[in-house]
XYZ file of C-alpha atoms in Angstrom:
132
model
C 109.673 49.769 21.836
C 106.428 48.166 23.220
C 105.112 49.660 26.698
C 105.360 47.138 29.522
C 102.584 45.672 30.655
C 101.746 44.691 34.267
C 100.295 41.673 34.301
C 99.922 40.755 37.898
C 97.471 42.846 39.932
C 98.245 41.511 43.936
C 97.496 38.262 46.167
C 94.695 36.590 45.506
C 95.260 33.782 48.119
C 98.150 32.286 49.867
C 97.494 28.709 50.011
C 99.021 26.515 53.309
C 99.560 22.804 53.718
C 97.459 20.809 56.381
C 96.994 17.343 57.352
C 93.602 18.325 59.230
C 90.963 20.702 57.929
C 88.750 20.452 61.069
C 91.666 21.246 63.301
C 93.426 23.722 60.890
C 89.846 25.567 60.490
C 89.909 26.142 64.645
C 93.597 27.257 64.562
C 92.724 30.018 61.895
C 89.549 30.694 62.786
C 89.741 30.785 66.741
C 92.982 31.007 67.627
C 94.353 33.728 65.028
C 91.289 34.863 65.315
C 90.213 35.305 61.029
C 86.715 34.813 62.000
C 84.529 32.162 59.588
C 86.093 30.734 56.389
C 85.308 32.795 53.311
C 84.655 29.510 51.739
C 84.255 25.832 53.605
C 85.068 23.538 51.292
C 86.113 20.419 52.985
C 85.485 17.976 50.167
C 87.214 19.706 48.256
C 90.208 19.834 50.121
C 89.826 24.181 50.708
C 88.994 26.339 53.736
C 89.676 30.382 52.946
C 89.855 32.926 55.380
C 89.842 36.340 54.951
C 93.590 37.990 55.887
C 91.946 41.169 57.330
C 93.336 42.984 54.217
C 91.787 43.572 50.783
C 95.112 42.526 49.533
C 94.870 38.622 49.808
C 93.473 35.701 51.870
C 94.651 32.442 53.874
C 93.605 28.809 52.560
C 94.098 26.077 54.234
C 94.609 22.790 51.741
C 94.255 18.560 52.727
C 97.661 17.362 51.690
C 98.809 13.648 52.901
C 99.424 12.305 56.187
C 103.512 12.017 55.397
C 103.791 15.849 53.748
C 106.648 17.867 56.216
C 105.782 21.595 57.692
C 106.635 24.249 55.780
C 109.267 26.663 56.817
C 110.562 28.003 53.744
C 108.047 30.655 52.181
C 106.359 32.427 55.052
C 103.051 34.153 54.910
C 103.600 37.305 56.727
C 100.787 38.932 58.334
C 100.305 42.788 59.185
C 99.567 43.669 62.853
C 99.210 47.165 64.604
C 102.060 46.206 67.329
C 104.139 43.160 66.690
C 105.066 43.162 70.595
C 101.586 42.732 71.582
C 100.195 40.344 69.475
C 102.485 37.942 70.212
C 102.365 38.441 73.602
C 98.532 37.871 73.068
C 99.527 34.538 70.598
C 101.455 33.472 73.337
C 98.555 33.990 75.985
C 96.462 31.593 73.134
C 98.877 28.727 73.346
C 100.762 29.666 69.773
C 104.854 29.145 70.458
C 106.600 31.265 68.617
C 110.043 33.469 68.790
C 111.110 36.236 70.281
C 110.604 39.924 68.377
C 112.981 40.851 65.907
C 113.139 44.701 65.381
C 115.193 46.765 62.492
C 114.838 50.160 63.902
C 113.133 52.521 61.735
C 112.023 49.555 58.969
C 110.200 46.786 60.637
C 109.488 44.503 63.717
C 108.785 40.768 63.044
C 108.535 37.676 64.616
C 107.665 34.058 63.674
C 105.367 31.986 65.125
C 103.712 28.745 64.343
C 100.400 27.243 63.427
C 98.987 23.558 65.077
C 100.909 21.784 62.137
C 104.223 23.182 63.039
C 103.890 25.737 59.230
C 106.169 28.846 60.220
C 103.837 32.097 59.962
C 105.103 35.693 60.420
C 103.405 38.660 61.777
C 104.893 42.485 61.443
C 104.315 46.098 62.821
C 106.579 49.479 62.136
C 109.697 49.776 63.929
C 110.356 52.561 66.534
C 112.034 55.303 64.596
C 115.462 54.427 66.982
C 117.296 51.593 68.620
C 116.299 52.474 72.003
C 112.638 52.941 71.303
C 110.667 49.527 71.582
């Protein structure tokens, strides 16, 4: 029997539909605060940020004036306390929902960028319910 082998090795990039680069490029930039684009390729179509992980970045693509949001595969995004920063995203002007929290595995909560694409962030639950 032949050994498996494992051809996938992580995230490169996660790639996210946009009718506006310039305006997309402040959202991610400025208002999620990802700092410059890795690459600023506008004619191209491409703006990559880093994620703040060494596990994958965030591109921003042109796509047509009539394309819909996306709300069906979500990029999810680590952050230290899931409570805070979207207290802080809310502060920026980002709507979003409330917190979701699975006690002892994970709070989450979505929240959405200037072209209405559903985003997550996450942090590590409190061990129990009544923690938060």
């Amino acid at each position: 029997m032949e050994a498996e082998v494992n051809l996938l090795k992580g995230i490169n990039v996660v790639s996210i539909s946009v009718t506006d680069l310039d305006q997309a490029r402040e959202f991610y930039r400025d208002v999620l605060g990802l700092g410059e684009p890795i690459y600023d390729l506008p004619d191209a179509g491409w703006i990559e940020f880093g994620s703040g992980s060494p596990s994958g970045n965030i591109a921003v693509t042109k796509t047509e004036p009539h394309w819909q949001p996306n709300t069906g595969t979500t990029v999810v995004l680590n952050v230290e306390d899931c409570h805070a920063a979207c207290t802080e995203l809310r502060r920026r002007g980002v709507h979003g929902e409330n917190q979701v929290v699975f006690p002892g595995y994970v709070t989450f909560c979505s929240f959405y960028d200037s072209f209405e694409n559903r985003l997550q962030m996450c942090s590590p639950a409190p061990a129990k319910e009544n923690e938060s």
